[in-house]
Tab-separated table of C-alpha atoms and ligand atoms in Angstrom:
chain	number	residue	atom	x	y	z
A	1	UNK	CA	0.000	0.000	0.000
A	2	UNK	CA	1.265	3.822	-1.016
A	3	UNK	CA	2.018	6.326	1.854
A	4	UNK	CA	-1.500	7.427	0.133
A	5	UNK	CA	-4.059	5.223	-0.190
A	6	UNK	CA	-5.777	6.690	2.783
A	7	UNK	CA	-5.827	10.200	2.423
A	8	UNK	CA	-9.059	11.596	2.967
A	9	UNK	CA	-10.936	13.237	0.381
A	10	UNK	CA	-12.663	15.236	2.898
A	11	UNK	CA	-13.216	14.963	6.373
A	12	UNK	CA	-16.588	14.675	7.531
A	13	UNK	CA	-18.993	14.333	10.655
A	14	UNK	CA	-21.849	11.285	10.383
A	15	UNK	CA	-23.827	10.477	12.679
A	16	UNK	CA	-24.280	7.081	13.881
A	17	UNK	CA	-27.091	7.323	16.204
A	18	UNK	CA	-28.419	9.632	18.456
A	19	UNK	CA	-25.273	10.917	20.672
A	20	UNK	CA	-22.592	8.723	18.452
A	21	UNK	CA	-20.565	10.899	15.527
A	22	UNK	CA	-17.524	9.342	13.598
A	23	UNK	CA	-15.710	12.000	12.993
A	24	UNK	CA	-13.357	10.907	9.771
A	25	UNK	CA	-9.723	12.039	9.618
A	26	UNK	CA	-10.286	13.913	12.415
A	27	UNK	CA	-6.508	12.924	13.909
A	28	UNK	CA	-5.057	12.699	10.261
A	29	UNK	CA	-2.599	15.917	10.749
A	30	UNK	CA	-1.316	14.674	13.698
A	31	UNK	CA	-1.245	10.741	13.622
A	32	UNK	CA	2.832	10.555	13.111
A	33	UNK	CA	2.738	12.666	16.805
A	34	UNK	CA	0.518	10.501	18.188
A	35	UNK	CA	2.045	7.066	17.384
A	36	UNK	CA	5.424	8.827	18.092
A	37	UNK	CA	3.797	9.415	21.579
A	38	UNK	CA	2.161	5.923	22.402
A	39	UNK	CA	5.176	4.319	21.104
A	40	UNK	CA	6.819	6.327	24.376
A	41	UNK	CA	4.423	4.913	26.573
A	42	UNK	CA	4.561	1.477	25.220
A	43	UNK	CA	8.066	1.795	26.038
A	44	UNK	CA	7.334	1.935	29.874
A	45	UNK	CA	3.672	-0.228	29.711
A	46	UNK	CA	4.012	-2.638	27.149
A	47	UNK	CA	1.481	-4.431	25.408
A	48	UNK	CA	0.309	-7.564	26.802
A	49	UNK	CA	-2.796	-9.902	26.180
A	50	UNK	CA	-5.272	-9.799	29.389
A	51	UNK	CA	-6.913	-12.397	30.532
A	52	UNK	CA	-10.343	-12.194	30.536
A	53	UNK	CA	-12.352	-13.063	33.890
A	54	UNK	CA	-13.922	-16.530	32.003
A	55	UNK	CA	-11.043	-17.332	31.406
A	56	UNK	CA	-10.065	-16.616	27.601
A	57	UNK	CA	-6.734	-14.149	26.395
A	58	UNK	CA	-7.600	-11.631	24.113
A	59	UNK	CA	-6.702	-11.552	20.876
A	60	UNK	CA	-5.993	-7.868	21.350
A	61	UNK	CA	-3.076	-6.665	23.427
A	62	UNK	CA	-3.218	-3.900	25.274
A	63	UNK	CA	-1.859	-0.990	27.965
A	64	UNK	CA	-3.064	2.285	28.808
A	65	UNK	CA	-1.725	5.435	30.040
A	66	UNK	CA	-3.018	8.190	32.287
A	67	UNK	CA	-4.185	8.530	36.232
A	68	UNK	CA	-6.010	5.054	35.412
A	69	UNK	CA	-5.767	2.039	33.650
A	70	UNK	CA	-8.009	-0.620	32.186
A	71	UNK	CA	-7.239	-4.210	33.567
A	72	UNK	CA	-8.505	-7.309	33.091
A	73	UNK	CA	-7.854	-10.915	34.917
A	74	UNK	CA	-9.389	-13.679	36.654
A	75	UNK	CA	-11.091	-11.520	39.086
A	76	UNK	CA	-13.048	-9.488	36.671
A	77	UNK	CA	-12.735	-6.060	34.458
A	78	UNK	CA	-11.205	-2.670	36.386
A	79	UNK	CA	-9.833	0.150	36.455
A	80	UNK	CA	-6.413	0.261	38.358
A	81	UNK	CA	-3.682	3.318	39.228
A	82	UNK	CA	-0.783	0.798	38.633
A	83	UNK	CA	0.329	-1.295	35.701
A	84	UNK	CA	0.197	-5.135	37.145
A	85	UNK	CA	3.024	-6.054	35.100
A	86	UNK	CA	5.170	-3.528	36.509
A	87	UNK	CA	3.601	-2.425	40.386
A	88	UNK	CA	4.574	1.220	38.815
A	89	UNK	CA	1.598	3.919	37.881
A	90	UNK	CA	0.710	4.051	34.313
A	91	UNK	CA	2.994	6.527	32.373
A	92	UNK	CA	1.156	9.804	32.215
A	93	UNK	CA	-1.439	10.856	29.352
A	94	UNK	CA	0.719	12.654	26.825
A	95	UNK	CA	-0.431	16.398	26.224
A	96	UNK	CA	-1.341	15.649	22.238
A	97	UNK	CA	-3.518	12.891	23.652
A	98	UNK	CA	-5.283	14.962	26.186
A	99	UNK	CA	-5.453	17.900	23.296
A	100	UNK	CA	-7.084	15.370	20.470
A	101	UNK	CA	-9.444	13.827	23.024
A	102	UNK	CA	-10.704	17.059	24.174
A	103	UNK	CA	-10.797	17.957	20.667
A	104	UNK	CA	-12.852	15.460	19.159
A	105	UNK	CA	-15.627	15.325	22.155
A	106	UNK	CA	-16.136	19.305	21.669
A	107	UNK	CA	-16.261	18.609	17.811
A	108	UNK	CA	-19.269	15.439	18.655
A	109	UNK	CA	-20.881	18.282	21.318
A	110	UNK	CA	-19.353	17.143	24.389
A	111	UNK	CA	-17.731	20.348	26.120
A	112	UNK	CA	-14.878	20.307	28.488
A	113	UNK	CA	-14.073	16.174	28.305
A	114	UNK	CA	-11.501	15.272	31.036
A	115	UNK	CA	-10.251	12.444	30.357
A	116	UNK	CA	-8.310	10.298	32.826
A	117	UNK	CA	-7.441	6.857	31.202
A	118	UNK	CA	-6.192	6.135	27.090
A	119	UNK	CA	-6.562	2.340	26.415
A	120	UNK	CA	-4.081	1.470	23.639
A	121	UNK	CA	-5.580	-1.498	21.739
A	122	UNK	CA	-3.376	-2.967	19.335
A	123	UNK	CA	-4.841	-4.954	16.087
A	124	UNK	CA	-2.679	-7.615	13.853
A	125	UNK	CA	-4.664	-9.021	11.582
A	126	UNK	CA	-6.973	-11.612	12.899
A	127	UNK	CA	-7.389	-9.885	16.389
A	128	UNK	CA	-10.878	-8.650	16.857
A	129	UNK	CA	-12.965	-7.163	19.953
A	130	UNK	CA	-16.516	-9.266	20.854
A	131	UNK	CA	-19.318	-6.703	20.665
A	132	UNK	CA	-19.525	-5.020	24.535
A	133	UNK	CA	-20.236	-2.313	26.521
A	134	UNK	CA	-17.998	0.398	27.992
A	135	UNK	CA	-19.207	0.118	31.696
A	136	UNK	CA	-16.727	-0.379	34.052
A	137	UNK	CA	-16.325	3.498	34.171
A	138	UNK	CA	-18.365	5.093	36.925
A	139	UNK	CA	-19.265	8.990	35.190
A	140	UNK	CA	-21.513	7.680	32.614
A	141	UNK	CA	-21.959	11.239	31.689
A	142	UNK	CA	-18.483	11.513	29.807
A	143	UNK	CA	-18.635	9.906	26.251
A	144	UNK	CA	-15.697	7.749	25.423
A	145	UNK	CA	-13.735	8.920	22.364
A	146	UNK	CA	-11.734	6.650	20.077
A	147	UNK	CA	-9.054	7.249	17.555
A	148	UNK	CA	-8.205	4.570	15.274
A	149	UNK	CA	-4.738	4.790	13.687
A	150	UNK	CA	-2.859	2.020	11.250
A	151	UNK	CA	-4.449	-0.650	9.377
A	152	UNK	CA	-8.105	-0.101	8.602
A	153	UNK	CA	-11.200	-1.980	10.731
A	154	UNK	CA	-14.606	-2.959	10.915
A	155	UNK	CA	-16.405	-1.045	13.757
A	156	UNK	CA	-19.534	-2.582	14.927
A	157	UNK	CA	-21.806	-0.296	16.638
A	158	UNK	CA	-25.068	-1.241	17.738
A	159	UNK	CA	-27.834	0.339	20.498
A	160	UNK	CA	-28.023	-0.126	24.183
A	161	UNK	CA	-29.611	-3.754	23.717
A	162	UNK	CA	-27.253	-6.627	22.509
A	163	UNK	CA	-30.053	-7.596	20.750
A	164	UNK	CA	-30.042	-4.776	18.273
A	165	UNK	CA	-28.074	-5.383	14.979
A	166	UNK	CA	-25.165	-3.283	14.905
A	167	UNK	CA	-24.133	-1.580	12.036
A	168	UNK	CA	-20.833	-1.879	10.412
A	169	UNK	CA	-18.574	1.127	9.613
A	170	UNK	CA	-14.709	0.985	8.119
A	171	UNK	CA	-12.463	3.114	9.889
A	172	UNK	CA	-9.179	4.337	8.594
A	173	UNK	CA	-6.093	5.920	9.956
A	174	UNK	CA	-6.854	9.177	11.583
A	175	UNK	CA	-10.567	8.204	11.973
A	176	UNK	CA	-12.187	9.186	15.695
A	177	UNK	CA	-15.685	7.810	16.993
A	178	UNK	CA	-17.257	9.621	19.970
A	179	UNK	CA	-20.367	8.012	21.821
A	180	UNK	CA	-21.969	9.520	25.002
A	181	UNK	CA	-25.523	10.790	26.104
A	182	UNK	CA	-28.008	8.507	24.671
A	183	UNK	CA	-25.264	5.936	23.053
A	184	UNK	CA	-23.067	6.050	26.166
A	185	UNK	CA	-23.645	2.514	26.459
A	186	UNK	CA	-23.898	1.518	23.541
A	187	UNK	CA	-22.743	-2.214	22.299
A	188	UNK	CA	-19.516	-1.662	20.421
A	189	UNK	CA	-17.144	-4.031	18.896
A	190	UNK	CA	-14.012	-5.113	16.273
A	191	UNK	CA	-14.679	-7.546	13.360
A	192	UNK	CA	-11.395	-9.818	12.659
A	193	UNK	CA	-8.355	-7.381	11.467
A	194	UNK	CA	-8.345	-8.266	7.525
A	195	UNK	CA	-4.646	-8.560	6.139
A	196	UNK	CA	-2.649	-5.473	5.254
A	197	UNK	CA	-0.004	-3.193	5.444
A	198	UNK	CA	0.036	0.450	6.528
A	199	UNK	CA	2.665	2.863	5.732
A	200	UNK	CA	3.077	4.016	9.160
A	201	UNK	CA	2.171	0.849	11.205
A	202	UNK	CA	2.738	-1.957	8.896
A	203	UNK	CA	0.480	-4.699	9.744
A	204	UNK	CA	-1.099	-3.523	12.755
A	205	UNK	CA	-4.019	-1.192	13.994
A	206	UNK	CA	-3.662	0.777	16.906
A	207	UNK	CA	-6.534	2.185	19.162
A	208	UNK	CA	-6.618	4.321	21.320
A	209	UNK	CA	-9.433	4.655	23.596
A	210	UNK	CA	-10.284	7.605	26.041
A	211	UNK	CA	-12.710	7.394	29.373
A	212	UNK	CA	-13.910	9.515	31.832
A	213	UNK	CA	-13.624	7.137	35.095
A	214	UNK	CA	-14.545	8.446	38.371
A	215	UNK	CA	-17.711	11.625	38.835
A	216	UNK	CA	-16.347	14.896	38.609
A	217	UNK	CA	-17.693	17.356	41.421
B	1	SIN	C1	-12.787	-0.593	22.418
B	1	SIN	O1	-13.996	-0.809	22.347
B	1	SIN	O2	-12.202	-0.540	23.505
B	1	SIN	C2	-11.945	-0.395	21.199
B	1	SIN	C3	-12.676	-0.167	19.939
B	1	SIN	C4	-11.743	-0.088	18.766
B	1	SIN	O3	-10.671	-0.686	18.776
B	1	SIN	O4	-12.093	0.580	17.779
B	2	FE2	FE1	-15.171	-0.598	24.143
């Protein structure tokens, strides 16, 4: 694939439902600065596949940054100060993060986002999320924003009931879904990572996932 292939023709807002925008090529100008940046963190967190509580290791690895971190093991799904791997705090949020996830949530209509965790989700082809729902955060009022950088995916997005058929959306390099107020809890997931290779990531899709945890106030 060509340094170009993804290039957006324009960047756009659509809606996906009620509260829920993808926001294409939102985080195209400064994708190089943001890898640059989680690459730094990876350097203290690494990536590692969880364990989920039945039992299974995800296909996806993972690590986060910021005052709080996502973990998952035997004793359920959590949000933690420290890395488990290390006993150390997560490395902190870097400032482009914090500046693109503030960004993009004023963009979708959510003013004044504070976020305080980034799960970095990395994708090689064949990896692939089950359809879920972002709950383990206790401010349901914040919407969760998520940048997608690397190879392209499938997004699955559905309503508040698992029963409802999601709806399938590609999204590219530089692409950023937002979901809060009535799709805050929406189901969301990952179809298998088709082959590729990305100019910038090679054959791997980053993700990089920003909550609000604990109530403000
Ligand atoms: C997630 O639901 O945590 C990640 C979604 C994605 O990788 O696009
Ligand atoms: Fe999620």
């Amino acid at each position: 694939m060509d340094l170009f292939d993804d290039l957006p023709v324009e960047a756009a807002a659509q809606v996906l439902a009620p509260g829920a925008m993808l926001l294409r090529a939102f985080a195209w100008n400064e994708a190089a600065q943001l890898l640059q940046a989680t690459e730094a963190v990876l350097a203290q967190a690494p990536l590692r596949h969880m364990q989920t509580p039945g039992g299974y290791t995800m296909s996806v690895s993972t690590s986060s940054c910021g005052a709080l971190g996502w973990v998952s093991d035997a004793r359920g799904y959590r949000y933690a100060a420290c890395d488990p791997v290390s006993g150390q705090t997560w490395p902190a949020m870097p400032e482009c993060f914090l500046a693109l996830a503030r960004r993009a949530a004023a963009q979708a209509g959510y003013a004044d986002f504070r976020p305080e965790a980034c799960l970095i989700n990395q994708y090689v082809p064949g990896a692939k999320l089950s359809l879920h729902q972002d709950r383990d955060e206790r401010d349901l009022d914040a919407p969760i924003v998520s940048v997608s950088l690397g190879l392209p995916a499938i997004f699955l997005f559905g309503g508040t009931e698992r029963s409802q058929r999601p709806q399938r959306y590609r999204l590219a390099h530089g692409d950023v879904v937002v979901w809060g107020g009535p799709a805050r809890l929406a189901f969301h997931g990952v179809a298998p990572l088709e082959e590729g290779a990305h100019a910038l990531l090679g054959r791997r899709r980053i993700n990089l996932t920003f909550r609000r945890v604990r109530r403000e106030g």
